[in-house]
Structure formats: structure tokens, C-alpha cells
Amino acid sequence: MAATQLTASPVTVSARSLASLRASSAKFSSFGTLKPGTLRQSLFRPLVVRAASVVAPKYTSIKPLGDRVLVKIKEAEEKTMGGILLPSTAQSKPQGGEVVAVGEGRTIGKNKIDINVPTGAQIIYSKYAGTEVEFNDVKHLILKEDDIVGLLETDDIKDLKPLNDRVFIKVAEAEEKTAGGLLLTETTKEKPSIGTVIAVGPGSLDEEGKLQPLPISTGSTVLYSKYAGNDFKGKDGSNYIALRASDVMAILS
């Protein structure tokens, strides 16, 4: 990725402005006690701002290798569901796009594992996955197949079809009141970690490349790790989460 460095310009301090400081030492809460002449430039690290790698126009195609796929990123939503225009700073980072190229797959044990996501498929991927590249003035993402959460054939997240060892859950409603009957505001409601499984992936691959079905079935009420997975909101206002089966801690009944 290209990187832009932002460094602070030198600051000149007059002798008069230093008169109030002791000549022997100066105390700073961040660094402890500093003696004159001991403050090194290495203590200040430059701020690095990362941007998408730009592919020069002389290149006409990108071919991902191994188990990687090339995804054309979906544009960020510019309006809310109510039609209110969002400033660029308030637009959420997209987590979906169209697969435009796939690698040749990978080898596990003696088995050759092909990528099971076809070109043209609309997918949802993990929020911080992959490497962003700009190709033909369009933003793309190169990521591993395992970073794909699922396939989405409609424009509503509730229809997500999870892949691999992912589980798709409809999150239970947060409690509206405390045990004592006090109403909770949206900011004080505790994030639920219980929900109903509405779809499961085909399973994970073992060390020999054989598919192992997940021990979780649709319709189950489960308890999952509180900070795992990717959160989504459906068109009906319901909350959903997609996470790995290993993040499901228990089945409730």
C-alpha cells in the first residue's frame, strides 16, 4: 500500500520562554524525567496515513493467486434509509462487492481445493480484510477466500448465505428495562450476545482437506462471544451478526 507521511515542522523556542524550566531537568508525564540534551528525535514517530495502491494504466488486468479473490468494492451509501444525505465522514465503510477474478485455489494435504465463489457473485467480506487497490479508477480489494463471510443474492442482509465455517444469527432484542423496572435508553442497553441461527455455512476443512459439517443447525438459540463477528442491520430494522462457528459458546434450550 502507498503511504503518506505527515511529520511535524520544527518549532523554535526562545531562551526567554525556557526561563521557567529548571536547567538540570524537565519533567514530562509521558516520558518521565528528561535531562537537557537527552530528548532524541527517535522518540517521535511520524504519523502514517495508508491509501489504496494505485495500479498504473499500462496494466490491463489483475490475476489473484492461490486462494485469493479480486473484488470490486460496492460504493458507500450516500443516504440513510430515510433519504438523508450523509457527509463522507459519516458514510460507513462498505463490506460488500462483486467478485471479478479468482485464484487457482490451494492445496491441503494431497487435495486440491478450488475456490467455490464464482466471478460475478455478490459477496459480504470481513470488515478489515484484504488489501485495497485502485484499478481503472475503481476501488478493488484483494482478499483470501476465507475472509468472505457469505454470498448475498438480494439487497437485504437477512438473505445472506454464509460460507465455510460461518454462522448467520438474528440477534435477540436488547432488554428494554432493568430487573427493577427502570427503562433503559439506547446508549445504556447492553449489547445482546444471544440470537437465533438463521443460516449456517457448509463447514470447515480438516488437515486433509475434507469438509467437516458444523455442529450447529438453523433454528437453534445460541450464546456467542460478545465481541466476535460482523454486525449488520436488516431493512426491517433487525440486527444480525455473522461469525465463525468457533465463536458460538453454547446452544440454549
Short mmCIF file of C-alpha atoms in Angstrom, two decimals:
data_model
loop_
_atom_site.label_atom_id
_atom_site.label_comp_id
_atom_site.label_asym_id
_atom_site.label_seq_id
_atom_site.Cartn_x
_atom_site.Cartn_y
_atom_site.Cartn_z
CA MET A 1 0.00 0.00 0.00
CA ALA A 2 1.13 3.55 -0.65
CA ALA A 3 1.91 5.52 2.45
CA THR A 4 1.90 9.26 3.04
CA GLN A 5 3.97 10.52 5.95
CA LEU A 6 2.90 13.56 7.91
CA THR A 7 5.70 14.98 10.07
CA ALA A 8 5.67 17.95 12.35
CA SER A 9 7.68 21.02 11.30
CA PRO A 10 10.47 22.26 13.65
CA VAL A 11 9.35 24.58 16.44
CA THR A 12 11.68 27.40 17.57
CA VAL A 13 11.65 28.19 21.28
CA SER A 14 13.34 31.34 22.57
CA ALA A 15 15.64 31.37 25.60
CA ARG A 16 13.19 33.60 27.44
CA SER A 17 10.37 31.04 27.13
CA LEU A 18 12.63 28.44 28.75
CA ALA A 19 13.48 30.60 31.74
CA SER A 20 10.84 28.94 33.90
CA LEU A 21 12.28 25.47 33.32
CA ARG A 22 14.99 24.11 35.58
CA ALA A 23 18.38 23.88 33.94
CA SER A 24 19.08 20.46 35.42
CA SER A 25 15.99 18.57 34.31
CA ALA A 26 12.42 18.88 32.99
CA LYS A 27 9.56 16.52 33.89
CA PHE A 28 7.05 15.30 31.31
CA SER A 29 4.32 12.86 32.29
CA SER A 30 4.68 10.90 29.05
CA PHE A 31 8.42 10.39 29.14
CA GLY A 32 9.41 10.61 32.84
CA THR A 33 12.39 12.83 33.73
CA LEU A 34 14.36 14.22 30.82
CA LYS A 35 17.75 15.87 31.18
CA PRO A 36 18.81 18.63 28.78
CA GLY A 37 20.12 17.22 25.52
CA THR A 38 18.64 13.73 26.06
CA LEU A 39 15.40 14.20 24.06
CA ARG A 40 16.01 12.31 20.84
CA GLN A 41 14.15 12.66 17.55
CA SER A 42 13.59 8.88 17.56
CA LEU A 43 11.03 9.34 20.36
CA PHE A 44 8.68 10.98 17.87
CA ARG A 45 7.34 8.58 15.26
CA PRO A 46 5.82 10.05 12.07
CA LEU A 47 2.10 9.59 11.50
CA VAL A 48 1.49 7.21 8.58
CA VAL A 49 -1.69 7.52 6.51
CA ARG A 50 -2.33 4.50 4.28
CA ALA A 51 -4.14 4.72 0.96
CA ALA A 52 -5.12 2.29 -1.79
CA SER A 53 -2.30 1.06 -4.04
CA VAL A 54 -2.83 2.53 -7.50
CA VAL A 55 -2.27 0.19 -10.46
CA ALA A 56 -0.71 2.07 -13.40
CA PRO A 57 -2.81 2.33 -16.62
CA LYS A 58 -0.26 0.25 -18.56
CA TYR A 59 -1.54 -2.86 -16.73
CA THR A 60 -4.80 -4.17 -18.18
CA SER A 61 -5.69 -6.99 -15.77
CA ILE A 62 -5.16 -8.31 -12.25
CA LYS A 63 -4.93 -12.05 -11.68
CA PRO A 64 -5.15 -13.07 -7.99
CA LEU A 65 -3.02 -16.03 -6.92
CA GLY A 66 -3.70 -19.02 -4.70
CA ASP A 67 -6.86 -18.76 -2.62
CA ARG A 68 -7.28 -15.03 -3.20
CA VAL A 69 -10.09 -13.24 -4.98
CA LEU A 70 -10.38 -9.79 -6.54
CA VAL A 71 -13.50 -7.86 -5.51
CA LYS A 72 -14.92 -4.67 -6.97
CA ILE A 73 -15.95 -2.73 -3.87
CA LYS A 74 -19.53 -1.56 -3.59
CA GLU A 75 -19.85 2.21 -3.27
CA ALA A 76 -20.62 3.60 0.19
CA GLU A 77 -24.19 4.55 0.95
CA GLU A 78 -24.66 8.28 0.46
CA LYS A 79 -28.12 8.40 2.05
CA THR A 80 -29.80 6.94 5.09
CA MET A 81 -32.87 4.71 4.74
CA GLY A 82 -34.93 7.86 5.38
CA GLY A 83 -33.30 9.66 2.45
CA ILE A 84 -31.00 11.96 4.44
CA LEU A 85 -27.72 12.74 2.66
CA LEU A 86 -24.65 11.60 4.60
CA PRO A 87 -21.35 13.51 4.63
CA SER A 88 -18.34 11.46 3.56
CA THR A 89 -17.13 11.23 7.17
CA ALA A 90 -20.42 9.61 8.25
CA GLN A 91 -20.63 7.08 5.42
CA SER A 92 -19.89 3.58 6.70
CA LYS A 93 -17.12 1.61 5.04
CA PRO A 94 -18.61 -0.88 2.54
CA GLN A 95 -18.35 -4.58 3.37
CA GLY A 96 -19.64 -5.89 0.07
CA GLY A 97 -18.79 -6.09 -3.59
CA GLU A 98 -18.67 -8.15 -6.77
CA VAL A 99 -16.11 -10.89 -7.41
CA VAL A 100 -14.32 -10.07 -10.69
CA ALA A 101 -11.47 -12.61 -10.63
CA VAL A 102 -10.41 -15.65 -8.59
CA GLY A 103 -7.15 -17.51 -7.99
CA GLU A 104 -6.41 -21.13 -8.81
CA GLY A 105 -7.16 -22.37 -5.30
CA ARG A 106 -4.94 -24.06 -2.73
CA THR A 107 -3.64 -27.48 -1.73
CA ILE A 108 -4.42 -29.08 1.64
CA GLY A 109 -2.68 -32.39 2.20
CA LYS A 110 -3.00 -34.22 -1.10
CA ASN A 111 -6.20 -32.50 -2.13
CA LYS A 112 -6.53 -29.55 -4.49
CA ILE A 113 -9.18 -27.17 -3.16
CA ASP A 114 -10.80 -24.92 -5.74
CA ILE A 115 -12.33 -21.57 -4.86
CA ASN A 116 -16.09 -22.10 -4.64
CA VAL A 117 -17.04 -18.46 -5.20
CA PRO A 118 -17.76 -17.72 -8.89
CA THR A 119 -16.96 -14.49 -10.69
CA GLY A 120 -19.94 -12.17 -10.76
CA ALA A 121 -21.08 -13.22 -7.28
CA GLN A 122 -22.12 -10.52 -4.81
CA ILE A 123 -20.35 -11.10 -1.51
CA ILE A 124 -20.01 -9.76 2.01
CA TYR A 125 -16.49 -9.81 3.47
CA SER A 126 -14.86 -9.21 6.85
CA LYS A 127 -14.62 -5.53 7.69
CA TYR A 128 -10.84 -5.17 7.88
CA ALA A 129 -9.81 -7.88 5.42
CA GLY A 130 -7.67 -7.64 2.33
CA THR A 131 -5.57 -5.08 0.51
CA GLU A 132 -7.25 -2.21 -1.30
CA VAL A 133 -6.11 -1.37 -4.84
CA GLU A 134 -7.32 1.22 -7.32
CA PHE A 135 -7.61 -0.22 -10.83
CA ASN A 136 -9.07 1.69 -13.80
CA ASP A 137 -10.13 4.44 -11.36
CA VAL A 138 -12.29 1.93 -9.44
CA LYS A 139 -11.55 0.65 -5.93
CA HIS A 140 -10.99 -3.08 -5.60
CA LEU A 141 -9.99 -5.41 -2.79
CA ILE A 142 -7.71 -8.45 -2.93
CA LEU A 143 -8.55 -10.83 -0.10
CA LYS A 144 -8.45 -14.50 0.80
CA GLU A 145 -11.48 -16.68 0.20
CA ASP A 146 -11.63 -17.37 3.94
CA ASP A 147 -12.26 -13.66 4.54
CA ILE A 148 -15.54 -13.88 2.60
CA VAL A 149 -18.41 -14.02 5.07
CA GLY A 150 -21.09 -15.10 2.61
CA LEU A 151 -22.99 -14.63 -0.64
CA LEU A 152 -25.76 -12.06 -0.95
CA GLU A 153 -28.14 -12.54 -3.88
CA THR A 154 -30.57 -9.78 -2.82
CA ASP A 155 -30.16 -6.28 -1.40
CA ASP A 156 -31.25 -7.32 2.11
CA ILE A 157 -28.67 -8.70 4.53
CA LYS A 158 -31.19 -11.13 6.06
CA ASP A 159 -30.80 -13.25 2.90
CA LEU A 160 -27.06 -13.78 3.44
CA LYS A 161 -25.78 -17.30 2.69
CA PRO A 162 -22.74 -17.86 4.94
CA LEU A 163 -19.67 -19.66 3.60
CA ASN A 164 -17.17 -22.05 5.16
CA ASP A 165 -17.46 -22.16 8.97
CA ARG A 166 -19.58 -19.01 9.27
CA VAL A 167 -22.89 -18.86 11.13
CA PHE A 168 -25.51 -16.17 10.48
CA ILE A 169 -27.57 -15.12 13.50
CA LYS A 170 -30.54 -12.85 14.12
CA VAL A 171 -29.67 -11.03 17.31
CA ALA A 172 -32.16 -11.08 20.19
CA GLU A 173 -33.76 -7.79 21.16
CA ALA A 174 -31.93 -5.86 23.87
CA GLU A 175 -33.67 -5.63 27.24
CA GLU A 176 -35.84 -2.51 27.47
CA LYS A 177 -35.93 -2.45 31.28
CA THR A 178 -33.70 -3.35 34.21
CA ALA A 179 -34.68 -6.06 36.69
CA GLY A 180 -36.08 -3.28 38.86
CA GLY A 181 -38.33 -1.98 36.09
CA LEU A 182 -36.32 1.08 35.02
CA LEU A 183 -36.48 1.96 31.33
CA LEU A 184 -33.13 1.82 29.53
CA THR A 185 -32.03 4.33 26.89
CA GLU A 186 -30.41 3.18 23.64
CA THR A 187 -26.96 4.09 24.96
CA THR A 188 -27.38 2.14 28.21
CA LYS A 189 -28.84 -1.03 26.73
CA GLU A 190 -26.37 -3.89 26.98
CA LYS A 191 -25.38 -5.43 23.66
CA PRO A 192 -27.05 -8.87 23.44
CA SER A 193 -24.90 -11.95 22.87
CA ILE A 194 -27.84 -14.30 22.26
CA GLY A 195 -29.61 -14.93 18.99
CA THR A 196 -31.30 -17.38 16.65
CA VAL A 197 -29.32 -19.12 13.92
CA ILE A 198 -30.96 -18.48 10.55
CA ALA A 199 -28.25 -19.91 8.26
CA VAL A 200 -25.02 -21.92 8.53
CA GLY A 201 -22.11 -22.44 6.17
CA PRO A 202 -21.21 -25.84 4.66
CA GLY A 203 -18.42 -26.39 7.21
CA SER A 204 -14.68 -26.17 7.62
CA LEU A 205 -11.85 -28.19 6.05
CA ASP A 206 -9.72 -30.51 8.14
CA GLU A 207 -5.98 -31.11 7.74
CA GLU A 208 -6.61 -33.43 4.78
CA GLY A 209 -8.93 -31.00 3.03
CA LYS A 210 -12.11 -32.92 3.86
CA LEU A 211 -15.26 -30.97 4.67
CA GLN A 212 -16.40 -31.16 8.28
CA PRO A 213 -20.06 -30.08 8.79
CA LEU A 214 -20.79 -27.60 11.55
CA PRO A 215 -22.34 -28.84 14.83
CA ILE A 216 -24.89 -26.03 14.76
CA SER A 217 -28.24 -26.11 12.97
CA THR A 218 -30.65 -23.43 11.83
CA GLY A 219 -33.32 -22.50 14.34
CA SER A 220 -31.03 -23.01 17.34
CA THR A 221 -30.83 -20.30 20.00
CA VAL A 222 -27.17 -19.74 20.79
CA LEU A 223 -24.88 -17.80 23.09
CA TYR A 224 -21.92 -16.31 21.26
CA SER A 225 -18.78 -14.36 22.08
CA LYS A 226 -19.73 -10.76 22.77
CA TYR A 227 -17.19 -9.00 20.54
CA ALA A 228 -16.91 -11.51 17.70
CA GLY A 229 -18.07 -11.33 14.10
CA ASN A 230 -19.50 -8.67 11.81
CA ASP A 231 -22.66 -6.77 12.73
CA PHE A 232 -25.38 -5.83 10.21
CA LYS A 233 -28.79 -4.19 10.26
CA GLY A 234 -31.56 -5.52 8.03
CA LYS A 235 -34.10 -3.47 6.13
CA ASP A 236 -36.70 -4.41 8.73
CA GLY A 237 -34.56 -2.84 11.47
CA SER A 238 -33.48 -6.18 12.94
CA ASN A 239 -29.86 -6.73 13.96
CA TYR A 240 -27.83 -9.61 12.56
CA ILE A 241 -24.34 -10.94 13.12
CA ALA A 242 -22.12 -13.27 11.07
CA LEU A 243 -19.38 -15.08 12.95
CA ARG A 244 -17.33 -18.24 12.93
CA ALA A 245 -18.79 -21.37 14.50
CA SER A 246 -15.90 -21.38 16.99
CA ASP A 247 -17.25 -18.09 18.40
CA VAL A 248 -20.53 -19.80 19.38
CA MET A 249 -20.12 -20.80 23.01
CA ALA A 250 -23.33 -22.70 23.76
CA ILE A 251 -26.73 -23.79 22.47
CA LEU A 252 -29.64 -22.68 24.67
CA SER A 253 -32.86 -24.61 25.15
#
